[in-house]
mmCIF file of C-alpha atoms in Angstrom:
data_model
loop_
_atom_site.group_PDB
_atom_site.id
_atom_site.type_symbol
_atom_site.label_atom_id
_atom_site.label_comp_id
_atom_site.label_asym_id
_atom_site.label_seq_id
_atom_site.Cartn_x
_atom_site.Cartn_y
_atom_site.Cartn_z
ATOM 1 C CA MET H 1 0.000 0.000 0.000
ATOM 2 C CA GLU H 2 2.887 2.380 0.737
ATOM 3 C CA ILE H 3 4.307 1.830 -2.756
ATOM 4 C CA LEU H 4 0.886 2.521 -4.304
ATOM 5 C CA ALA H 5 0.525 5.668 -2.216
ATOM 6 C CA SER H 6 3.925 6.891 -3.364
ATOM 7 C CA GLY H 7 3.026 6.213 -7.002
ATOM 8 C CA GLU H 8 -0.286 8.057 -6.635
ATOM 9 C CA LYS H 9 1.507 11.048 -5.080
ATOM 10 C CA THR H 10 3.923 11.164 -8.018
ATOM 11 C CA LYS H 11 1.022 10.896 -10.480
ATOM 12 C CA GLN H 12 -0.808 13.805 -8.823
ATOM 13 C CA ILE H 13 2.281 16.012 -8.987
ATOM 14 C CA ILE H 14 2.842 15.189 -12.669
ATOM 15 C CA LEU H 15 -0.807 15.942 -13.538
ATOM 16 C CA ALA H 16 -0.622 19.218 -11.624
ATOM 17 C CA ARG H 17 2.575 20.073 -13.465
ATOM 18 C CA LEU H 18 0.892 19.557 -16.838
ATOM 19 C CA ALA H 19 -2.008 21.767 -15.781
ATOM 20 C CA SER H 20 0.419 24.412 -14.547
ATOM 21 C CA ASP H 21 2.321 24.172 -17.831
ATOM 22 C CA ASP H 22 -0.823 25.199 -19.720
ATOM 23 C CA ALA H 23 -1.309 28.095 -17.324
ATOM 24 C CA PHE H 24 2.301 29.145 -17.852
ATOM 25 C CA TRP H 25 1.927 29.448 -21.620
ATOM 26 C CA ASP H 26 -1.290 31.425 -21.151
ATOM 27 C CA ASP H 27 0.577 33.743 -18.799
ATOM 28 C CA LEU H 28 3.491 34.046 -21.215
ATOM 29 C CA GLU H 29 1.135 35.025 -24.012
ATOM 30 C CA LYS H 30 -0.351 37.743 -21.801
ATOM 31 C CA SER H 31 3.116 39.035 -20.975
ATOM 32 C CA TYR H 32 4.641 38.984 -24.453
ATOM 33 C CA GLY H 33 1.656 39.502 -26.724
ATOM 34 C CA PRO H 34 -0.982 37.270 -28.311
ATOM 35 C CA ARG H 35 -0.077 34.823 -31.049
ATOM 36 C CA PRO H 36 -0.073 34.401 -33.971
ATOM 37 C CA ARG H 37 -0.363 38.167 -34.539
ATOM 38 C CA PRO H 38 1.993 39.985 -32.140
ATOM 39 C CA VAL H 39 1.641 43.715 -31.567
ATOM 40 C CA ARG H 40 3.938 45.701 -33.867
ATOM 41 C CA ARG H 41 4.755 49.332 -34.303
ATOM 42 C CA ASP H 42 2.831 50.979 -37.121
ATOM 43 C CA ASP H 43 5.991 51.708 -39.051
ATOM 44 C CA ALA H 44 7.391 48.187 -38.694
ATOM 45 C CA GLU H 45 7.260 45.664 -41.483
ATOM 46 C CA PRO H 46 5.346 42.524 -40.495
ATOM 47 C CA LYS H 47 7.557 39.488 -40.261
ATOM 48 C CA THR H 48 7.402 37.131 -43.199
ATOM 49 C CA SER H 49 6.944 34.167 -40.864
ATOM 50 C CA TRP H 50 3.704 35.691 -39.530
ATOM 51 C CA THR H 51 2.222 37.053 -42.789
ATOM 52 C CA LYS H 52 2.655 33.680 -44.470
ATOM 53 C CA MET H 53 -0.011 32.253 -42.158
ATOM 54 C CA ASP H 54 -2.720 34.299 -43.846
ATOM 55 C CA HIS H 55 -2.305 32.164 -46.979
ATOM 56 C CA LEU H 56 -2.276 28.753 -45.313
ATOM 57 C CA ALA H 57 -5.239 26.491 -45.900
ATOM 58 C CA THR H 58 -5.743 24.422 -42.766
ATOM 59 C CA PRO H 59 -5.724 25.172 -39.025
ATOM 60 C CA SER H 60 -2.920 22.645 -38.508
ATOM 61 C CA GLN H 61 -0.740 24.431 -41.052
ATOM 62 C CA LYS H 62 -1.418 27.735 -39.339
ATOM 63 C CA ALA H 63 -0.602 26.205 -35.963
ATOM 64 C CA GLN H 64 2.708 24.874 -37.271
ATOM 65 C CA ALA H 65 3.552 28.249 -38.776
ATOM 66 C CA ALA H 66 2.622 30.002 -35.525
ATOM 67 C CA ALA H 67 4.921 27.701 -33.567
ATOM 68 C CA ALA H 68 7.783 28.358 -35.992
ATOM 69 C CA ALA H 69 7.215 32.111 -35.763
ATOM 70 C CA TRP H 70 7.134 31.977 -31.971
ATOM 71 C CA LEU H 71 10.477 30.171 -31.989
ATOM 72 C CA GLU H 72 11.839 32.785 -34.383
ATOM 73 C CA ASP H 73 10.929 35.528 -31.913
ATOM 74 C CA GLU H 74 12.515 33.604 -29.028
ATOM 75 C CA GLU H 75 15.741 33.179 -31.012
ATOM 76 C CA GLU H 76 15.941 36.950 -31.317
ATOM 77 C CA ASP H 77 15.941 37.206 -27.511
ATOM 78 C CA GLU H 78 18.281 34.316 -26.704
ATOM 79 C CA ASP H 79 21.266 36.679 -26.474
ATOM 80 C CA ASP H 80 19.461 38.727 -23.812
ATOM 81 C CA PRO H 81 20.383 36.878 -20.584
ATOM 82 C CA GLU H 82 18.277 39.124 -18.374
ATOM 83 C CA ARG H 83 15.125 38.298 -20.325
ATOM 84 C CA GLU H 84 16.033 34.609 -20.439
ATOM 85 C CA ALA H 85 16.463 34.629 -16.661
ATOM 86 C CA LEU H 86 13.056 36.260 -16.226
ATOM 87 C CA ARG H 87 11.411 33.645 -18.424
ATOM 88 C CA HIS H 88 13.080 30.844 -16.498
ATOM 89 C CA ARG H 89 11.875 32.295 -13.195
ATOM 90 C CA LYS H 90 8.300 32.691 -14.463
ATOM 91 C CA ARG H 91 8.231 29.173 -15.818
ATOM 92 C CA TRP H 92 9.599 27.691 -12.587
ATOM 93 C CA ASN H 93 7.092 29.612 -10.464
ATOM 94 C CA SER H 94 4.227 28.504 -12.675
ATOM 95 C CA LEU H 95 5.209 24.834 -12.567
ATOM 96 C CA TRP H 96 6.638 24.313 -9.098
ATOM 97 C CA SER H 97 6.047 27.107 -6.566
ATOM 98 C CA GLN H 98 2.825 25.499 -5.339
ATOM 99 C CA TYR H 99 4.766 22.429 -4.233
ATOM 100 C CA PHE H 100 8.394 23.394 -3.703
ATOM 101 C CA GLY H 101 8.425 26.944 -2.338
ATOM 102 C CA SER H 102 10.260 29.937 -3.777
ATOM 103 C CA PHE H 103 12.346 30.066 -6.945
ATOM 104 C CA GLU H 104 15.407 31.109 -4.909
ATOM 105 C CA ASP H 105 15.068 28.292 -2.362
ATOM 106 C CA THR H 106 17.928 25.845 -2.032
ATOM 107 C CA THR H 107 17.303 22.186 -1.329
ATOM 108 C CA ILE H 108 16.654 21.420 2.322
ATOM 109 C CA ILE H 109 17.094 17.674 1.848
ATOM 110 C CA PRO H 110 20.345 16.775 3.636
ATOM 111 C CA PRO H 111 22.977 14.180 2.800
ATOM 112 C CA MET H 112 23.356 11.001 4.892
ATOM 113 C CA ARG H 113 19.581 10.590 5.221
ATOM 114 C CA TYR H 114 19.745 6.816 5.567
ATOM 115 C CA THR H 115 23.244 6.357 6.960
ATOM 116 C CA ASP H 116 22.063 5.480 10.470
ATOM 117 C CA GLU H 117 18.340 4.822 10.014
ATOM 118 C CA PRO H 118 16.745 2.817 7.172
ATOM 119 C CA PRO H 119 14.108 4.481 4.967
ATOM 120 C CA VAL H 120 10.454 3.930 5.836
ATOM 121 C CA GLU H 121 9.748 2.683 2.322
ATOM 122 C CA THR H 122 11.921 0.288 0.362
ATOM 123 C CA ILE H 123 14.261 2.150 -1.971
ATOM 124 C CA PHE H 124 17.065 0.967 -4.212
ATOM 125 C CA PRO H 125 20.267 2.437 -5.668
ATOM 126 C CA CYS H 126 19.255 4.894 -8.378
ATOM 127 C CA ARG H 127 20.664 6.978 -11.217
ATOM 128 C CA SER H 128 22.404 10.179 -10.219
ATOM 129 C CA LEU H 129 24.393 13.025 -11.737
ATOM 130 C CA GLN H 130 28.030 13.576 -10.833
ATOM 131 C CA VAL H 131 29.579 17.023 -11.357
ATOM 132 C CA PHE H 132 33.297 16.797 -12.072
ATOM 133 C CA SER H 133 34.115 20.318 -13.214
ATOM 134 C CA ALA H 134 32.841 23.584 -14.677
ATOM 135 C CA LYS H 135 35.013 25.934 -16.682
ATOM 136 C CA ILE H 136 34.746 29.018 -18.841
ATOM 137 C CA ALA H 137 36.258 27.585 -22.023
ATOM 138 C CA GLY H 138 36.211 30.889 -23.889
ATOM 139 C CA ILE H 139 35.203 34.544 -23.632
ATOM 140 C CA GLU H 140 34.114 37.050 -26.275
ATOM 141 C CA GLY H 141 32.262 40.335 -26.593
ATOM 142 C CA GLY H 142 35.016 42.548 -25.237
ATOM 143 C CA PHE H 143 35.891 40.454 -22.178
ATOM 144 C CA ARG H 144 39.601 39.884 -21.551
ATOM 145 C CA TRP H 145 41.430 37.516 -19.203
ATOM 146 C CA PRO H 146 41.614 37.595 -16.250
ATOM 147 C CA ILE H 147 37.997 38.022 -15.210
ATOM 148 C CA ASP H 148 36.466 38.263 -11.727
ATOM 149 C CA VAL H 149 33.391 36.034 -11.726
ATOM 150 C CA PHE H 150 30.498 35.756 -9.302
ATOM 151 C CA GLY H 151 27.024 34.217 -9.397
ATOM 152 C CA LEU H 152 25.805 30.654 -9.206
ATOM 153 C CA VAL H 153 25.736 27.224 -10.780
ATOM 154 C CA ALA H 154 22.935 25.025 -9.459
ATOM 155 C CA ILE H 155 21.079 21.874 -10.455
ATOM 156 C CA GLY H 156 17.485 21.043 -9.569
ATOM 157 C CA ASP H 157 16.189 17.483 -9.723
ATOM 158 C CA SER H 158 12.800 15.776 -9.563
ATOM 159 C CA VAL H 159 12.979 15.276 -5.791
ATOM 160 C CA ASP H 160 12.291 18.896 -4.835
ATOM 161 C CA GLN H 161 13.099 21.099 -7.900
ATOM 162 C CA ASN H 162 15.075 23.435 -5.611
ATOM 163 C CA ARG H 163 18.594 24.646 -6.211
ATOM 164 C CA ASN H 164 21.318 22.200 -5.256
ATOM 165 C CA ILE H 165 24.226 24.641 -5.210
ATOM 166 C CA ILE H 166 27.343 23.633 -7.149
ATOM 167 C CA PHE H 167 29.034 27.048 -7.179
ATOM 168 C CA GLN H 168 27.955 30.283 -5.525
ATOM 169 C CA ARG H 169 29.858 33.489 -4.865
ATOM 170 C CA SER H 170 28.774 37.017 -4.106
ATOM 171 C CA ARG H 171 30.255 40.099 -5.716
ATOM 172 C CA VAL H 172 32.544 40.738 -2.737
ATOM 173 C CA GLU H 173 34.038 37.227 -2.857
ATOM 174 C CA CYS H 174 34.296 36.712 -6.613
ATOM 175 C CA GLN H 175 36.720 34.186 -8.122
ATOM 176 C CA THR H 176 39.449 35.331 -10.505
ATOM 177 C CA LEU H 177 39.625 33.150 -13.624
ATOM 178 C CA THR H 178 42.579 33.169 -16.001
ATOM 179 C CA GLU H 179 43.125 31.668 -19.431
ATOM 180 C CA LYS H 180 45.433 29.062 -17.846
ATOM 181 C CA ASP H 181 43.061 28.321 -14.961
ATOM 182 C CA PRO H 182 39.443 28.894 -16.090
ATOM 183 C CA TYR H 183 37.881 26.354 -13.689
ATOM 184 C CA LEU H 184 35.296 27.383 -11.118
ATOM 185 C CA VAL H 185 36.026 26.244 -7.556
ATOM 186 C CA LEU H 186 32.994 24.063 -6.908
ATOM 187 C CA THR H 187 31.398 23.711 -3.479
ATOM 188 C CA GLY H 188 28.592 21.233 -4.132
ATOM 189 C CA PRO H 189 26.349 19.420 -4.480
ATOM 190 C CA THR H 190 25.118 19.369 -0.906
ATOM 191 C CA ARG H 191 23.387 16.029 -1.536
ATOM 192 C CA ALA H 192 23.362 13.540 -4.417
ATOM 193 C CA ILE H 193 21.623 14.814 -7.580
ATOM 194 C CA VAL H 194 18.910 12.427 -8.739
ATOM 195 C CA LEU H 195 18.670 11.706 -12.470
ATOM 196 C CA SER H 196 15.820 9.186 -12.496
ATOM 197 C CA ASP H 197 13.576 11.708 -14.297
ATOM 198 C CA SER H 198 15.186 14.962 -15.407
ATOM 199 C CA ALA H 199 17.472 17.582 -13.925
ATOM 200 C CA THR H 200 17.644 21.308 -14.656
ATOM 201 C CA ILE H 201 21.002 23.025 -14.960
ATOM 202 C CA GLU H 202 20.900 26.689 -13.954
ATOM 203 C CA VAL H 203 23.894 28.967 -14.484
ATOM 204 C CA TYR H 204 23.936 32.723 -13.937
ATOM 205 C CA LEU H 205 27.442 34.205 -13.880
ATOM 206 C CA LYS H 206 28.523 37.839 -13.961
ATOM 207 C CA VAL H 207 31.843 39.605 -14.393
ATOM 208 C CA LYS H 208 32.656 42.184 -11.736
ATOM 209 C CA GLY H 209 33.188 45.677 -13.082
ATOM 210 C CA PRO H 210 34.834 48.756 -11.520
ATOM 211 C CA THR H 211 31.443 49.542 -9.951
ATOM 212 C CA GLU H 212 28.339 47.437 -9.379
ATOM 213 C CA HIS H 213 26.582 49.387 -12.128
ATOM 214 C CA GLU H 214 29.298 48.231 -14.542
ATOM 215 C CA ASP H 215 28.969 44.506 -13.754
ATOM 216 C CA GLU H 216 28.184 42.497 -16.889
ATOM 217 C CA THR H 217 26.447 39.162 -17.408
ATOM 218 C CA LEU H 218 28.865 36.507 -18.644
ATOM 219 C CA CYS H 219 26.388 33.691 -19.232
ATOM 220 C CA PHE H 220 22.930 32.421 -18.373
ATOM 221 C CA VAL H 221 21.847 28.801 -18.793
ATOM 222 C CA ALA H 222 18.589 27.076 -17.873
ATOM 223 C CA GLU H 223 18.484 23.667 -19.519
ATOM 224 C CA GLU H 224 16.564 20.541 -18.647
ATOM 225 C CA MET H 225 18.589 17.354 -18.973
ATOM 226 C CA LEU H 226 16.864 14.204 -20.173
ATOM 227 C CA CYS H 227 19.247 11.260 -20.456
ATOM 228 C CA SER H 228 18.762 7.775 -21.825
ATOM 229 C CA ILE H 229 19.791 4.966 -19.497
ATOM 230 C CA PRO H 230 23.350 3.828 -20.313
ATOM 231 C CA ALA H 231 24.587 0.287 -19.837
ATOM 232 C CA HIS H 232 27.369 1.607 -17.615
ATOM 233 C CA SER H 233 28.093 4.718 -15.617
ATOM 234 C CA SER H 234 29.469 7.129 -18.200
ATOM 235 C CA MET H 235 30.812 10.624 -18.782
ATOM 236 C CA LEU H 236 28.596 13.463 -20.008
ATOM 237 C CA HIS H 237 29.836 16.710 -21.515
ATOM 238 C CA ARG H 238 27.650 19.782 -21.886
ATOM 239 C CA ILE H 239 28.875 22.871 -23.742
ATOM 240 C CA PHE H 240 26.820 26.070 -23.612
ATOM 241 C CA THR H 241 27.756 28.832 -26.041
ATOM 242 C CA SER H 242 26.385 32.336 -25.635
ATOM 243 C CA LYS H 243 27.181 35.766 -27.014
ATOM 244 C CA PHE H 244 29.917 36.377 -24.445
ATOM 245 C CA SER H 245 31.243 32.994 -23.324
ATOM 246 C CA THR H 246 31.507 29.248 -23.720
ATOM 247 C CA LEU H 247 30.757 27.229 -20.592
ATOM 248 C CA GLU H 248 31.837 23.600 -20.383
ATOM 249 C CA LEU H 249 30.439 21.208 -17.774
ATOM 250 C CA THR H 250 32.015 17.794 -17.262
ATOM 251 C CA LEU H 251 29.451 15.465 -15.717
ATOM 252 C CA GLY H 252 28.876 11.796 -15.026
ATOM 253 C CA HIS H 253 25.732 9.692 -15.380
ATOM 254 C CA ILE H 254 26.048 7.267 -12.461
ATOM 255 C CA ILE H 255 23.760 4.232 -12.502
ATOM 256 C CA PHE H 256 22.780 2.097 -9.480
ATOM 257 C CA SER H 257 24.417 4.678 -7.241
ATOM 258 C CA VAL H 258 24.599 5.386 -3.543
ATOM 259 C CA GLU H 259 25.670 8.591 -1.825
ATOM 260 C CA ALA H 260 29.052 8.965 -0.133
ATOM 261 C CA THR H 261 29.696 11.892 2.231
ATOM 262 C CA ILE H 262 33.411 12.314 2.943
ATOM 263 C CA SER H 263 35.071 13.799 6.023
ATOM 264 C CA VAL H 264 38.802 14.150 6.770
ATOM 265 C CA ARG H 265 40.291 14.859 10.203
ATOM 266 C CA VAL H 266 43.916 15.541 11.140
ATOM 267 C CA ASP H 267 44.952 12.832 13.612
ATOM 268 C CA ASP H 268 48.665 13.447 14.051
ATOM 269 C CA GLY H 269 51.371 15.788 12.771
ATOM 270 C CA SER H 270 51.020 18.995 10.780
ATOM 271 C CA TRP H 271 51.424 20.391 7.281
ATOM 272 C CA PRO H 272 54.831 21.851 6.364
ATOM 273 C CA ASP H 273 54.973 25.385 5.006
ATOM 274 C CA GLY H 274 55.305 26.105 1.288
ATOM 275 C CA PHE H 275 53.453 23.018 0.030
ATOM 276 C CA HIS H 276 50.479 22.841 -2.312
ATOM 277 C CA ARG H 277 47.781 20.382 -1.276
ATOM 278 C CA GLN H 278 44.882 18.654 -2.962
ATOM 279 C CA PHE H 279 42.232 16.246 -1.703
ATOM 280 C CA SER H 280 40.322 14.313 -4.343
ATOM 281 C CA ALA H 281 38.015 11.352 -4.845
ATOM 282 C CA CYS H 282 37.313 9.001 -7.731
ATOM 283 C CA THR H 283 35.520 5.743 -8.431
ATOM 284 C CA ASN H 284 36.923 2.644 -10.098
ATOM 285 C CA GLY H 285 36.306 -1.025 -10.625
ATOM 286 C CA GLU H 286 33.628 -1.051 -13.333
ATOM 287 C CA ALA H 287 34.629 -2.810 -16.547
ATOM 288 C CA VAL H 288 33.390 -0.958 -19.633
ATOM 289 C CA HIS H 289 33.661 -2.683 -23.013
ATOM 290 C CA PRO H 290 35.079 -0.468 -25.804
ATOM 291 C CA SER H 291 32.054 -1.288 -27.976
ATOM 292 C CA SER H 292 29.679 0.326 -25.461
ATOM 293 C CA GLY H 293 30.203 3.736 -27.074
ATOM 294 C CA THR H 294 30.513 5.465 -23.690
ATOM 295 C CA THR H 295 33.431 6.929 -21.746
ATOM 296 C CA SER H 296 33.967 5.366 -18.343
ATOM 297 C CA VAL H 297 33.946 7.417 -15.140
ATOM 298 C CA ASN H 298 36.736 5.218 -13.780
ATOM 299 C CA ASP H 299 39.538 7.248 -12.170
ATOM 300 C CA LYS H 300 37.972 10.606 -13.106
ATOM 301 C CA LYS H 301 38.901 12.897 -10.223
ATOM 302 C CA ILE H 302 36.515 15.010 -8.189
ATOM 303 C CA ILE H 303 38.452 17.785 -6.453
ATOM 304 C CA LEU H 304 37.343 17.970 -2.823
ATOM 305 C CA LEU H 305 39.798 20.704 -1.803
ATOM 306 C CA SER H 306 42.768 22.348 -3.501
ATOM 307 C CA PHE H 307 44.881 25.161 -2.095
ATOM 308 C CA GLY H 308 48.371 26.645 -2.210
ATOM 309 C CA ASP H 309 50.804 27.307 0.589
ATOM 310 C CA GLU H 310 48.256 29.052 2.787
ATOM 311 C CA LYS H 311 47.124 27.579 6.088
ATOM 312 C CA VAL H 312 45.087 24.362 6.008
ATOM 313 C CA PRO H 313 41.374 25.155 6.598
ATOM 314 C CA VAL H 314 40.837 23.221 9.824
ATOM 315 C CA ILE H 315 37.695 23.642 11.924
ATOM 316 C CA GLY H 316 36.744 22.119 15.275
ATOM 317 C CA ASP H 317 38.292 18.827 16.419
ATOM 318 C CA GLY H 318 40.854 18.836 13.613
ATOM 319 C CA MET H 319 38.268 18.449 10.835
ATOM 320 C CA ILE H 320 39.504 19.763 7.482
ATOM 321 C CA GLU H 321 36.920 22.014 5.818
ATOM 322 C CA LEU H 322 36.543 20.390 2.399
ATOM 323 C CA SER H 323 35.044 22.450 -0.441
ATOM 324 C CA ARG H 324 33.056 19.400 -1.572
ATOM 325 C CA ARG H 325 31.989 16.354 0.402
ATOM 326 C CA VAL H 326 29.271 14.498 -1.508
ATOM 327 C CA VAL H 327 30.066 11.951 -4.231
ATOM 328 C CA SER H 328 27.858 9.445 -6.068
ATOM 329 C CA VAL H 329 29.295 5.925 -6.204
ATOM 330 C CA PRO H 330 27.938 2.919 -8.152
ATOM 331 C CA VAL H 331 27.236 0.044 -5.782
ATOM 332 C CA ASN H 332 29.477 -2.294 -7.781
ATOM 333 C CA MET H 333 32.509 0.014 -7.625
ATOM 334 C CA LYS H 334 35.132 1.302 -5.204
ATOM 335 C CA LEU H 335 35.630 4.831 -3.897
ATOM 336 C CA GLU H 336 39.173 6.161 -3.650
ATOM 337 C CA VAL H 337 39.981 9.159 -1.472
ATOM 338 C CA SER H 338 43.460 10.630 -1.872
ATOM 339 C CA VAL H 339 45.649 13.507 -0.732
ATOM 340 C CA LYS H 340 48.637 14.906 -2.605
ATOM 341 C CA ALA H 341 51.186 17.455 -1.400
ATOM 342 C CA TRP H 342 53.945 18.959 -3.531
ATOM 343 C CA GLN H 343 56.341 21.872 -3.712
ATOM 344 C CA ASP H 344 57.132 23.506 -7.062
ATOM 345 C CA ASP H 345 56.367 20.320 -9.031
ATOM 346 C CA SER H 346 58.801 18.379 -6.875
ATOM 347 C CA ASN H 347 58.934 16.655 -3.506
ATOM 348 C CA ALA H 348 55.462 15.241 -4.175
ATOM 349 C CA VAL H 349 53.934 12.808 -1.704
ATOM 350 C CA GLU H 350 50.570 11.094 -2.067
ATOM 351 C CA ALA H 351 48.395 8.749 -0.035
ATOM 352 C CA VAL H 352 45.302 6.842 -1.191
ATOM 353 C CA GLU H 353 42.601 4.972 0.733
ATOM 354 C CA GLU H 354 40.061 2.712 -0.975
ATOM 355 C CA PHE H 355 36.528 1.981 0.235
ATOM 356 C CA THR H 356 33.910 -0.529 -0.887
ATOM 357 C CA ALA H 357 30.538 1.083 -1.602
ATOM 358 C CA LYS H 358 27.752 0.376 0.904
ATOM 359 C CA LYS H 359 24.044 1.187 1.097
ATOM 360 C CA ALA H 360 24.309 2.480 4.686
ATOM 361 C CA ASP H 361 26.699 2.792 7.650
ATOM 362 C CA ARG H 362 30.216 4.293 7.678
ATOM 363 C CA SER H 363 33.664 3.291 6.470
ATOM 364 C CA PHE H 364 36.948 4.362 8.071
ATOM 365 C CA GLY H 365 40.441 4.723 6.667
ATOM 366 C CA THR H 366 43.743 6.574 7.027
ATOM 367 C CA LEU H 367 45.780 8.899 4.819
ATOM 368 C CA ASP H 368 49.428 9.034 5.894
ATOM 369 C CA ILE H 369 51.896 11.298 4.066
ATOM 370 C CA GLY H 370 54.658 11.056 6.647
ATOM 371 C CA TYR H 371 54.523 14.426 8.345
ATOM 372 C CA CYS H 372 50.722 14.350 8.665
ATOM 373 C CA LYS H 373 48.322 11.503 9.391
ATOM 374 C CA MET H 374 44.596 11.912 8.710
ATOM 375 C CA ASP H 375 41.465 9.897 9.409
ATOM 376 C CA VAL H 376 38.950 9.505 6.581
ATOM 377 C CA ILE H 377 35.282 8.805 7.315
ATOM 378 C CA VAL H 378 32.821 7.959 4.542
ATOM 379 C CA ALA H 379 29.111 7.998 5.421
ATOM 380 C CA TRP H 380 27.056 5.868 3.023
ATOM 381 C CA SER H 381 23.381 6.323 2.220
ATOM 382 C CA LEU H 382 20.763 5.214 -0.255
ATOM 383 C CA ILE H 383 19.258 7.989 -2.404
ATOM 384 C CA SER H 384 15.501 8.542 -2.499
ATOM 385 C CA ASN H 385 14.123 9.619 -5.881
ATOM 386 C CA ASP H 386 10.518 10.241 -4.773
ATOM 387 C CA PRO H 387 9.218 13.834 -5.075
ATOM 388 C CA GLU H 388 9.130 15.554 -1.686
ATOM 389 C CA PRO H 389 6.965 18.707 -1.684
ATOM 390 C CA ARG H 390 7.609 21.200 1.109
#
């Protein structure tokens, strides 16, 4: 009965979404003019795509022409990020605000939900989205390296449609990107991103100017991802090109996955001065046949924390403050957590600890690089993919 109740809840939300979708397009038409004959200035020439409809014979032909003309108008606005952002907000509010709160809300679903207590309903490992990196692959429109970037990268999934923050910086703490190092320093996700239905990528980045009034939009993206089910966990690449920039996201489609939340604590020793340090994680152990047509996620690194010779960010009880903690791991694979320290491309030392994926509980290991010994704790949890309205 619980499974039926969950299915009925999902059905009701989907039906309500479809009804809201109709309301959204009605609202959009009110905001941007009726179709197929939009309001024009008296001295403007009517667009060919609209006037052609007067000569079409059937309603279906006129409907097809109207749709094509509508798309033509939208293409004219696609280089206006402010208007695109407004449309995205209106659409989200129309579809989801009744169930999932405000457009600006971030997900309140925490990681480690089922680490210590089992779920009420039976759930199984599910498909999830791994975020490996995000970089500005190119800039145009008068921008020159380096650039000071602020804004957000977030992904919403079918569980709550709220923002799961991947990158977020305010104007006063912007990140400087260079042509040699164009990668954003990611800080999320805060929980595993579910990909059992669809996920929406939202990017809104600005370049800091001499004054706030002179800040300029670098890129805006709002794209729904719909992925076929691969035979194996595989890499995904998404490239978004706009008038001013090219954004490249390196992602992973992880099947039969569980959530791993990683913590590292200094147990003994200390870091020497003048060393660069990097904590990372990766998965391995899944055999992928070359004929599968997919690129394996094996050994693809997720940077948990990377910093120069500044002081190690340690909080209470010796815990190292990692930039990222949550990783999706296929149940049939291993998770590797590693630390590397080096000085001017020399004197490099590295330690690696391997963990077998679990559906719950915790795993413990040690990273020892000689002058510093650290405990590693991995909290495992199943991932629920049921919608959870607020």
